Amino acid sequence: MLSYKYIRFVYTVLGTLNMTISRKRLEELENIPESAIDTSDIPELDANFWAKAKLVTPRTKQAISLRVDSEVLDWFKSQGKGYQSLMNAVLRSYVEHHAKSRE
């Protein structure tokens, strides 16, 4: 079974990036036998790789109360389920961009 934790994308007000994967396509991918997958271009993970590996724990989120313009909230809610995660992604992107510009 396929699993994924995060899909990172840039989201702009000028246009949306459609990153939907149909259930049918996911089922097709899940049903591909291991023997049919070409992994010849993927290097083996040797002991050196695992020696350098670091455990990365998921970021914890902090519940806050935040006041935003009603139009802003309405727009995010209109994007559908996960609008709070989308707001977090937009804020994270902003922070990362500005942190890089200060370096």
PDB file of N, CA and C in Angstrom, residues 4-96:
ATOM      1  N   TYR A   4       2.126   8.211   2.176  1.00  0.00           N
ATOM      2  CA  TYR A   4       2.908   9.429   2.094  1.00  0.00           C
ATOM      3  C   TYR A   4       2.536  10.293   3.266  1.00  0.00           C
ATOM      4  N   LYS A   5       3.467  11.106   3.721  1.00  0.00           N
ATOM      5  CA  LYS A   5       3.208  11.957   4.864  1.00  0.00           C
ATOM      6  C   LYS A   5       3.017  13.405   4.455  1.00  0.00           C
ATOM      7  N   TYR A   6       3.839  13.872   3.547  1.00  0.00           N
ATOM      8  CA  TYR A   6       3.778  15.275   3.172  1.00  0.00           C
ATOM      9  C   TYR A   6       3.941  15.429   1.674  1.00  0.00           C
ATOM     10  N   ILE A   7       3.185  16.332   1.111  1.00  0.00           N
ATOM     11  CA  ILE A   7       3.409  16.781  -0.255  1.00  0.00           C
ATOM     12  C   ILE A   7       3.663  18.270  -0.119  1.00  0.00           C
ATOM     13  N   ARG A   8       4.836  18.701  -0.509  1.00  0.00           N
ATOM     14  CA  ARG A   8       5.171  20.113  -0.370  1.00  0.00           C
ATOM     15  C   ARG A   8       4.930  20.801  -1.702  1.00  0.00           C
ATOM     16  N   PHE A   9       4.287  21.930  -1.669  1.00  0.00           N
ATOM     17  CA  PHE A   9       4.024  22.671  -2.886  1.00  0.00           C
ATOM     18  C   PHE A   9       3.964  24.155  -2.578  1.00  0.00           C
ATOM     19  N   VAL A  10       4.146  24.928  -3.609  1.00  0.00           N
ATOM     20  CA  VAL A  10       4.024  26.378  -3.487  1.00  0.00           C
ATOM     21  C   VAL A  10       2.610  26.745  -3.909  1.00  0.00           C
ATOM     22  N   TYR A  11       1.955  27.538  -3.121  1.00  0.00           N
ATOM     23  CA  TYR A  11       0.575  27.906  -3.362  1.00  0.00           C
ATOM     24  C   TYR A  11       0.522  29.416  -3.553  1.00  0.00           C
ATOM     25  N   THR A  12      -0.057  29.855  -4.625  1.00  0.00           N
ATOM     26  CA  THR A  12      -0.151  31.296  -4.853  1.00  0.00           C
ATOM     27  C   THR A  12      -1.603  31.717  -4.960  1.00  0.00           C
ATOM     28  N   VAL A  13      -1.860  32.963  -4.632  1.00  0.00           N
ATOM     29  CA  VAL A  13      -3.213  33.499  -4.754  1.00  0.00           C
ATOM     30  C   VAL A  13      -3.579  33.661  -6.225  1.00  0.00           C
ATOM     31  N   LEU A  14      -2.571  33.862  -7.075  1.00  0.00           N
ATOM     32  CA  LEU A  14      -2.836  34.086  -8.493  1.00  0.00           C
ATOM     33  C   LEU A  14      -3.317  32.828  -9.206  1.00  0.00           C
ATOM     34  N   GLY A  15      -2.966  31.689  -8.704  1.00  0.00           N
ATOM     35  CA  GLY A  15      -3.391  30.446  -9.335  1.00  0.00           C
ATOM     36  C   GLY A  15      -3.169  29.296  -8.386  1.00  0.00           C
ATOM     37  N   THR A  16      -3.931  28.247  -8.567  1.00  0.00           N
ATOM     38  CA  THR A  16      -3.773  27.104  -7.679  1.00  0.00           C
ATOM     39  C   THR A  16      -3.050  25.995  -8.411  1.00  0.00           C
ATOM     40  N   LEU A  17      -2.348  25.205  -7.658  1.00  0.00           N
ATOM     41  CA  LEU A  17      -1.630  24.069  -8.206  1.00  0.00           C
ATOM     42  C   LEU A  17      -2.434  22.830  -7.860  1.00  0.00           C
ATOM     43  N   ASN A  18      -2.934  22.161  -8.868  1.00  0.00           N
ATOM     44  CA  ASN A  18      -3.774  20.999  -8.644  1.00  0.00           C
ATOM     45  C   ASN A  18      -2.891  19.774  -8.469  1.00  0.00           C
ATOM     46  N   MET A  19      -2.881  19.206  -7.266  1.00  0.00           N
ATOM     47  CA  MET A  19      -2.036  18.051  -6.988  1.00  0.00           C
ATOM     48  C   MET A  19      -2.883  16.869  -6.534  1.00  0.00           C
ATOM     49  N   THR A  20      -4.019  16.687  -7.148  1.00  0.00           N
ATOM     50  CA  THR A  20      -4.857  15.571  -6.751  1.00  0.00           C
ATOM     51  C   THR A  20      -4.428  14.313  -7.478  1.00  0.00           C
ATOM     52  N   ILE A  21      -4.519  13.202  -6.778  1.00  0.00           N
ATOM     53  CA  ILE A  21      -4.249  11.895  -7.361  1.00  0.00           C
ATOM     54  C   ILE A  21      -5.544  11.112  -7.224  1.00  0.00           C
ATOM     55  N   SER A  22      -6.045  10.605  -8.327  1.00  0.00           N
ATOM     56  CA  SER A  22      -7.316   9.903  -8.267  1.00  0.00           C
ATOM     57  C   SER A  22      -7.167   8.587  -7.521  1.00  0.00           C
ATOM     58  N   ARG A  23      -8.242   8.179  -6.873  1.00  0.00           N
ATOM     59  CA  ARG A  23      -8.237   6.905  -6.155  1.00  0.00           C
ATOM     60  C   ARG A  23      -7.945   5.759  -7.115  1.00  0.00           C
ATOM     61  N   LYS A  24      -8.483   5.855  -8.326  1.00  0.00           N
ATOM     62  CA  LYS A  24      -8.245   4.801  -9.311  1.00  0.00           C
ATOM     63  C   LYS A  24      -6.753   4.685  -9.616  1.00  0.00           C
ATOM     64  N   ARG A  25      -6.080   5.821  -9.800  1.00  0.00           N
ATOM     65  CA  ARG A  25      -4.647   5.800 -10.106  1.00  0.00           C
ATOM     66  C   ARG A  25      -3.848   5.250  -8.924  1.00  0.00           C
ATOM     67  N   LEU A  26      -4.232   5.614  -7.702  1.00  0.00           N
ATOM     68  CA  LEU A  26      -3.559   5.077  -6.527  1.00  0.00           C
ATOM     69  C   LEU A  26      -3.712   3.560  -6.456  1.00  0.00           C
ATOM     70  N   GLU A  27      -4.915   3.073  -6.753  1.00  0.00           N
ATOM     71  CA  GLU A  27      -5.142   1.625  -6.754  1.00  0.00           C
ATOM     72  C   GLU A  27      -4.283   0.946  -7.816  1.00  0.00           C
ATOM     73  N   GLU A  28      -4.178   1.572  -8.992  1.00  0.00           N
ATOM     74  CA  GLU A  28      -3.335   1.009 -10.052  1.00  0.00           C
ATOM     75  C   GLU A  28      -1.885   0.908  -9.585  1.00  0.00           C
ATOM     76  N   LEU A  29      -1.391   1.952  -8.951  1.00  0.00           N
ATOM     77  CA  LEU A  29      -0.013   1.952  -8.471  1.00  0.00           C
ATOM     78  C   LEU A  29       0.200   0.920  -7.364  1.00  0.00           C
ATOM     79  N   GLU A  30      -0.791   0.783  -6.480  1.00  0.00           N
ATOM     80  CA  GLU A  30      -0.682  -0.187  -5.391  1.00  0.00           C
ATOM     81  C   GLU A  30      -0.626  -1.618  -5.910  1.00  0.00           C
ATOM     82  N   ASN A  31      -1.242  -1.862  -7.057  1.00  0.00           N
ATOM     83  CA  ASN A  31      -1.338  -3.222  -7.591  1.00  0.00           C
ATOM     84  C   ASN A  31      -0.187  -3.606  -8.515  1.00  0.00           C
ATOM     85  N   ILE A  32       0.769  -2.725  -8.701  1.00  0.00           N
ATOM     86  CA  ILE A  32       1.934  -3.072  -9.522  1.00  0.00           C
ATOM     87  C   ILE A  32       2.804  -4.025  -8.706  1.00  0.00           C
ATOM     88  N   PRO A  33       3.115  -5.200  -9.242  1.00  0.00           N
ATOM     89  CA  PRO A  33       3.967  -6.132  -8.485  1.00  0.00           C
ATOM     90  C   PRO A  33       5.384  -5.582  -8.343  1.00  0.00           C
ATOM     91  N   GLU A  34       6.033  -5.918  -7.231  1.00  0.00           N
ATOM     92  CA  GLU A  34       7.401  -5.461  -6.972  1.00  0.00           C
ATOM     93  C   GLU A  34       8.336  -5.810  -8.128  1.00  0.00           C
ATOM     94  N   SER A  35       8.125  -6.976  -8.727  1.00  0.00           N
ATOM     95  CA  SER A  35       9.005  -7.436  -9.805  1.00  0.00           C
ATOM     96  C   SER A  35       8.896  -6.569 -11.059  1.00  0.00           C
ATOM     97  N   ALA A  36       7.810  -5.812 -11.192  1.00  0.00           N
ATOM     98  CA  ALA A  36       7.605  -4.982 -12.376  1.00  0.00           C
ATOM     99  C   ALA A  36       8.173  -3.571 -12.209  1.00  0.00           C
ATOM    100  N   ILE A  37       8.675  -3.261 -11.040  1.00  0.00           N
ATOM    101  CA  ILE A  37       9.202  -1.920 -10.776  1.00  0.00           C
ATOM    102  C   ILE A  37      10.701  -1.905 -11.044  1.00  0.00           C
ATOM    103  N   ASP A  38      11.118  -1.016 -11.952  1.00  0.00           N
ATOM    104  CA  ASP A  38      12.534  -0.903 -12.309  1.00  0.00           C
ATOM    105  C   ASP A  38      13.242  -0.012 -11.294  1.00  0.00           C
ATOM    106  N   THR A  39      14.109  -0.604 -10.502  1.00  0.00           N
ATOM    107  CA  THR A  39      14.861   0.154  -9.500  1.00  0.00           C
ATOM    108  C   THR A  39      16.349   0.214  -9.838  1.00  0.00           C
ATOM    109  N   SER A  40      16.686  -0.068 -11.090  1.00  0.00           N
ATOM    110  CA  SER A  40      18.096  -0.136 -11.480  1.00  0.00           C
ATOM    111  C   SER A  40      18.818   1.211 -11.354  1.00  0.00           C
ATOM    112  N   ASP A  41      18.076   2.311 -11.394  1.00  0.00           N
ATOM    113  CA  ASP A  41      18.716   3.624 -11.291  1.00  0.00           C
ATOM    114  C   ASP A  41      18.778   4.141  -9.848  1.00  0.00           C
ATOM    115  N   ILE A  42      18.363   3.309  -8.904  1.00  0.00           N
ATOM    116  CA  ILE A  42      18.381   3.703  -7.497  1.00  0.00           C
ATOM    117  C   ILE A  42      19.544   2.992  -6.813  1.00  0.00           C
ATOM    118  N   PRO A  43      20.482   3.746  -6.248  1.00  0.00           N
ATOM    119  CA  PRO A  43      21.628   3.089  -5.601  1.00  0.00           C
ATOM    120  C   PRO A  43      21.201   2.329  -4.347  1.00  0.00           C
ATOM    121  N   GLU A  44      21.944   1.278  -4.046  1.00  0.00           N
ATOM    122  CA  GLU A  44      21.704   0.515  -2.825  1.00  0.00           C
ATOM    123  C   GLU A  44      22.043   1.386  -1.615  1.00  0.00           C
ATOM    124  N   LEU A  45      21.321   1.185  -0.535  1.00  0.00           N
ATOM    125  CA  LEU A  45      21.602   1.909   0.699  1.00  0.00           C
ATOM    126  C   LEU A  45      22.563   1.070   1.526  1.00  0.00           C
ATOM    127  N   ASP A  46      23.809   1.516   1.584  1.00  0.00           N
ATOM    128  CA  ASP A  46      24.832   0.751   2.291  1.00  0.00           C
ATOM    129  C   ASP A  46      24.950   1.210   3.751  1.00  0.00           C
ATOM    130  N   ALA A  47      25.876   0.600   4.477  1.00  0.00           N
ATOM    131  CA  ALA A  47      26.076   0.921   5.893  1.00  0.00           C
ATOM    132  C   ALA A  47      26.453   2.388   6.088  1.00  0.00           C
ATOM    133  N   ASN A  48      27.178   2.965   5.133  1.00  0.00           N
ATOM    134  CA  ASN A  48      27.569   4.371   5.219  1.00  0.00           C
ATOM    135  C   ASN A  48      26.337   5.282   5.232  1.00  0.00           C
ATOM    136  N   PHE A  49      25.360   4.947   4.397  1.00  0.00           N
ATOM    137  CA  PHE A  49      24.119   5.726   4.365  1.00  0.00           C
ATOM    138  C   PHE A  49      23.448   5.692   5.734  1.00  0.00           C
ATOM    139  N   TRP A  50      23.299   4.485   6.281  1.00  0.00           N
ATOM    140  CA  TRP A  50      22.595   4.344   7.559  1.00  0.00           C
ATOM    141  C   TRP A  50      23.384   4.948   8.715  1.00  0.00           C
ATOM    142  N   ALA A  51      24.709   4.985   8.606  1.00  0.00           N
ATOM    143  CA  ALA A  51      25.531   5.592   9.658  1.00  0.00           C
ATOM    144  C   ALA A  51      25.286   7.098   9.736  1.00  0.00           C
ATOM    145  N   LYS A  52      24.972   7.706   8.602  1.00  0.00           N
ATOM    146  CA  LYS A  52      24.735   9.150   8.554  1.00  0.00           C
ATOM    147  C   LYS A  52      23.264   9.517   8.768  1.00  0.00           C
ATOM    148  N   ALA A  53      22.399   8.508   8.790  1.00  0.00           N
ATOM    149  CA  ALA A  53      20.958   8.762   8.903  1.00  0.00           C
ATOM    150  C   ALA A  53      20.619   9.381  10.257  1.00  0.00           C
ATOM    151  N   LYS A  54      19.645  10.274  10.244  1.00  0.00           N
ATOM    152  CA  LYS A  54      19.189  10.915  11.475  1.00  0.00           C
ATOM    153  C   LYS A  54      17.691  10.716  11.600  1.00  0.00           C
ATOM    154  N   LEU A  55      17.251  10.465  12.804  1.00  0.00           N
ATOM    155  CA  LEU A  55      15.833  10.326  13.067  1.00  0.00           C
ATOM    156  C   LEU A  55      15.205  11.716  13.072  1.00  0.00           C
ATOM    157  N   VAL A  56      14.183  11.892  12.268  1.00  0.00           N
ATOM    158  CA  VAL A  56      13.481  13.170  12.209  1.00  0.00           C
ATOM    159  C   VAL A  56      12.070  12.938  12.721  1.00  0.00           C
ATOM    160  N   THR A  57      11.745  13.582  13.806  1.00  0.00           N
ATOM    161  CA  THR A  57      10.405  13.429  14.367  1.00  0.00           C
ATOM    162  C   THR A  57       9.482  14.488  13.768  1.00  0.00           C
ATOM    163  N   PRO A  58       8.208  14.171  13.671  1.00  0.00           N
ATOM    164  CA  PRO A  58       7.270  15.153  13.109  1.00  0.00           C
ATOM    165  C   PRO A  58       7.229  16.413  13.971  1.00  0.00           C
ATOM    166  N   ARG A  59       7.030  17.524  13.304  1.00  0.00           N
ATOM    167  CA  ARG A  59       6.918  18.788  14.031  1.00  0.00           C
ATOM    168  C   ARG A  59       5.610  18.785  14.810  1.00  0.00           C
ATOM    169  N   THR A  60       5.684  19.250  16.032  1.00  0.00           N
ATOM    170  CA  THR A  60       4.447  19.388  16.795  1.00  0.00           C
ATOM    171  C   THR A  60       3.867  20.758  16.484  1.00  0.00           C
ATOM    172  N   LYS A  61       2.577  20.825  16.510  1.00  0.00           N
ATOM    173  CA  LYS A  61       1.909  22.095  16.241  1.00  0.00           C
ATOM    174  C   LYS A  61       1.335  22.619  17.541  1.00  0.00           C
ATOM    175  N   GLN A  62       1.270  23.909  17.634  1.00  0.00           N
ATOM    176  CA  GLN A  62       0.773  24.555  18.835  1.00  0.00           C
ATOM    177  C   GLN A  62      -0.568  25.195  18.520  1.00  0.00           C
ATOM    178  N   ALA A  63      -1.554  24.911  19.349  1.00  0.00           N
ATOM    179  CA  ALA A  63      -2.873  25.515  19.173  1.00  0.00           C
ATOM    180  C   ALA A  63      -2.808  26.971  19.626  1.00  0.00           C
ATOM    181  N   ILE A  64      -3.300  27.864  18.763  1.00  0.00           N
ATOM    182  CA  ILE A  64      -3.308  29.291  19.092  1.00  0.00           C
ATOM    183  C   ILE A  64      -4.651  29.883  18.704  1.00  0.00           C
ATOM    184  N   SER A  65      -4.883  31.079  19.162  1.00  0.00           N
ATOM    185  CA  SER A  65      -6.025  31.863  18.712  1.00  0.00           C
ATOM    186  C   SER A  65      -5.454  32.963  17.831  1.00  0.00           C
ATOM    187  N   LEU A  66      -5.946  33.070  16.615  1.00  0.00           N
ATOM    188  CA  LEU A  66      -5.389  34.013  15.656  1.00  0.00           C
ATOM    189  C   LEU A  66      -6.522  34.797  15.011  1.00  0.00           C
ATOM    190  N   ARG A  67      -6.389  36.091  14.985  1.00  0.00           N
ATOM    191  CA  ARG A  67      -7.404  36.925  14.337  1.00  0.00           C
ATOM    192  C   ARG A  67      -6.941  37.257  12.924  1.00  0.00           C
ATOM    193  N   VAL A  68      -7.783  36.918  11.960  1.00  0.00           N
ATOM    194  CA  VAL A  68      -7.494  37.224  10.558  1.00  0.00           C
ATOM    195  C   VAL A  68      -8.715  37.903   9.955  1.00  0.00           C
ATOM    196  N   ASP A  69      -8.493  38.612   8.864  1.00  0.00           N
ATOM    197  CA  ASP A  69      -9.608  39.251   8.166  1.00  0.00           C
ATOM    198  C   ASP A  69     -10.598  38.184   7.722  1.00  0.00           C
ATOM    199  N   SER A  70     -11.884  38.509   7.795  1.00  0.00           N
ATOM    200  CA  SER A  70     -12.905  37.522   7.434  1.00  0.00           C
ATOM    201  C   SER A  70     -12.766  37.067   5.987  1.00  0.00           C
ATOM    202  N   GLU A  71     -12.350  37.984   5.095  1.00  0.00           N
ATOM    203  CA  GLU A  71     -12.176  37.611   3.688  1.00  0.00           C
ATOM    204  C   GLU A  71     -11.051  36.585   3.526  1.00  0.00           C
ATOM    205  N   VAL A  72     -10.005  36.750   4.321  1.00  0.00           N
ATOM    206  CA  VAL A  72      -8.877  35.810   4.270  1.00  0.00           C
ATOM    207  C   VAL A  72      -9.338  34.435   4.738  1.00  0.00           C
ATOM    208  N   LEU A  73     -10.024  34.387   5.869  1.00  0.00           N
ATOM    209  CA  LEU A  73     -10.512  33.112   6.391  1.00  0.00           C
ATOM    210  C   LEU A  73     -11.495  32.465   5.422  1.00  0.00           C
ATOM    211  N   ASP A  74     -12.395  33.261   4.866  1.00  0.00           N
ATOM    212  CA  ASP A  74     -13.364  32.720   3.903  1.00  0.00           C
ATOM    213  C   ASP A  74     -12.662  32.101   2.705  1.00  0.00           C
ATOM    214  N   TRP A  75     -11.606  32.764   2.222  1.00  0.00           N
ATOM    215  CA  TRP A  75     -10.886  32.233   1.065  1.00  0.00           C
ATOM    216  C   TRP A  75     -10.241  30.898   1.406  1.00  0.00           C
ATOM    217  N   PHE A  76      -9.557  30.827   2.542  1.00  0.00           N
ATOM    218  CA  PHE A  76      -8.912  29.567   2.922  1.00  0.00           C
ATOM    219  C   PHE A  76      -9.955  28.466   3.113  1.00  0.00           C
ATOM    220  N   LYS A  77     -11.074  28.788   3.766  1.00  0.00           N
ATOM    221  CA  LYS A  77     -12.121  27.784   3.958  1.00  0.00           C
ATOM    222  C   LYS A  77     -12.695  27.315   2.626  1.00  0.00           C
ATOM    223  N   SER A  78     -12.752  28.221   1.649  1.00  0.00           N
ATOM    224  CA  SER A  78     -13.305  27.850   0.338  1.00  0.00           C
ATOM    225  C   SER A  78     -12.414  26.853  -0.398  1.00  0.00           C
ATOM    226  N   GLN A  79     -11.169  26.688   0.069  1.00  0.00           N
ATOM    227  CA  GLN A  79     -10.252  25.737  -0.563  1.00  0.00           C
ATOM    228  C   GLN A  79     -10.568  24.304  -0.160  1.00  0.00           C
ATOM    229  N   GLY A  80     -11.439  24.146   0.836  1.00  0.00           N
ATOM    230  CA  GLY A  80     -11.880  22.811   1.222  1.00  0.00           C
ATOM    231  C   GLY A  80     -11.212  22.291   2.477  1.00  0.00           C
ATOM    232  N   LYS A  81     -11.373  20.988   2.664  1.00  0.00           N
ATOM    233  CA  LYS A  81     -10.843  20.316   3.847  1.00  0.00           C
ATOM    234  C   LYS A  81      -9.336  20.553   3.960  1.00  0.00           C
ATOM    235  N   GLY A  82      -8.890  20.789   5.173  1.00  0.00           N
ATOM    236  CA  GLY A  82      -7.469  21.015   5.395  1.00  0.00           C
ATOM    237  C   GLY A  82      -7.060  22.470   5.269  1.00  0.00           C
ATOM    238  N   TYR A  83      -8.026  23.380   5.361  1.00  0.00           N
ATOM    239  CA  TYR A  83      -7.686  24.791   5.165  1.00  0.00           C
ATOM    240  C   TYR A  83      -6.715  25.298   6.232  1.00  0.00           C
ATOM    241  N   GLN A  84      -6.784  24.762   7.451  1.00  0.00           N
ATOM    242  CA  GLN A  84      -5.848  25.200   8.488  1.00  0.00           C
ATOM    243  C   GLN A  84      -4.433  24.723   8.174  1.00  0.00           C
ATOM    244  N   SER A  85      -4.313  23.517   7.635  1.00  0.00           N
ATOM    245  CA  SER A  85      -2.996  23.023   7.217  1.00  0.00           C
ATOM    246  C   SER A  85      -2.459  23.868   6.072  1.00  0.00           C
ATOM    247  N   LEU A  86      -3.347  24.296   5.180  1.00  0.00           N
ATOM    248  CA  LEU A  86      -2.943  25.164   4.076  1.00  0.00           C
ATOM    249  C   LEU A  86      -2.451  26.508   4.612  1.00  0.00           C
ATOM    250  N   MET A  87      -3.154  27.058   5.588  1.00  0.00           N
ATOM    251  CA  MET A  87      -2.719  28.316   6.200  1.00  0.00           C
ATOM    252  C   MET A  87      -1.334  28.141   6.822  1.00  0.00           C
ATOM    253  N   ASN A  88      -1.116  27.017   7.486  1.00  0.00           N
ATOM    254  CA  ASN A  88       0.189  26.736   8.088  1.00  0.00           C
ATOM    255  C   ASN A  88       1.268  26.639   7.011  1.00  0.00           C
ATOM    256  N   ALA A  89       0.948  25.970   5.895  1.00  0.00           N
ATOM    257  CA  ALA A  89       1.924  25.822   4.804  1.00  0.00           C
ATOM    258  C   ALA A  89       2.295  27.180   4.213  1.00  0.00           C
ATOM    259  N   VAL A  90       1.318  28.057   4.059  1.00  0.00           N
ATOM    260  CA  VAL A  90       1.579  29.397   3.522  1.00  0.00           C
ATOM    261  C   VAL A  90       2.464  30.181   4.490  1.00  0.00           C
ATOM    262  N   LEU A  91       2.144  30.116   5.773  1.00  0.00           N
ATOM    263  CA  LEU A  91       2.955  30.816   6.775  1.00  0.00           C
ATOM    264  C   LEU A  91       4.369  30.245   6.838  1.00  0.00           C
ATOM    265  N   ARG A  92       4.503  28.921   6.770  1.00  0.00           N
ATOM    266  CA  ARG A  92       5.830  28.292   6.792  1.00  0.00           C
ATOM    267  C   ARG A  92       6.643  28.743   5.586  1.00  0.00           C
ATOM    268  N   SER A  93       6.030  28.770   4.412  1.00  0.00           N
ATOM    269  CA  SER A  93       6.720  29.201   3.201  1.00  0.00           C
ATOM    270  C   SER A  93       7.201  30.644   3.349  1.00  0.00           C
ATOM    271  N   TYR A  94       6.368  31.491   3.911  1.00  0.00           N
ATOM    272  CA  TYR A  94       6.734  32.890   4.143  1.00  0.00           C
ATOM    273  C   TYR A  94       7.945  32.983   5.074  1.00  0.00           C
ATOM    274  N   VAL A  95       7.891  32.247   6.179  1.00  0.00           N
ATOM    275  CA  VAL A  95       8.987  32.264   7.155  1.00  0.00           C
ATOM    276  C   VAL A  95      10.279  31.766   6.514  1.00  0.00           C
ATOM    277  N   GLU A  96      10.219  30.651   5.788  1.00  0.00           N
ATOM    278  CA  GLU A  96      11.418  30.093   5.154  1.00  0.00           C
ATOM    279  C   GLU A  96      12.006  31.062   4.133  1.00  0.00           C
TER     280      GLU A  96
END
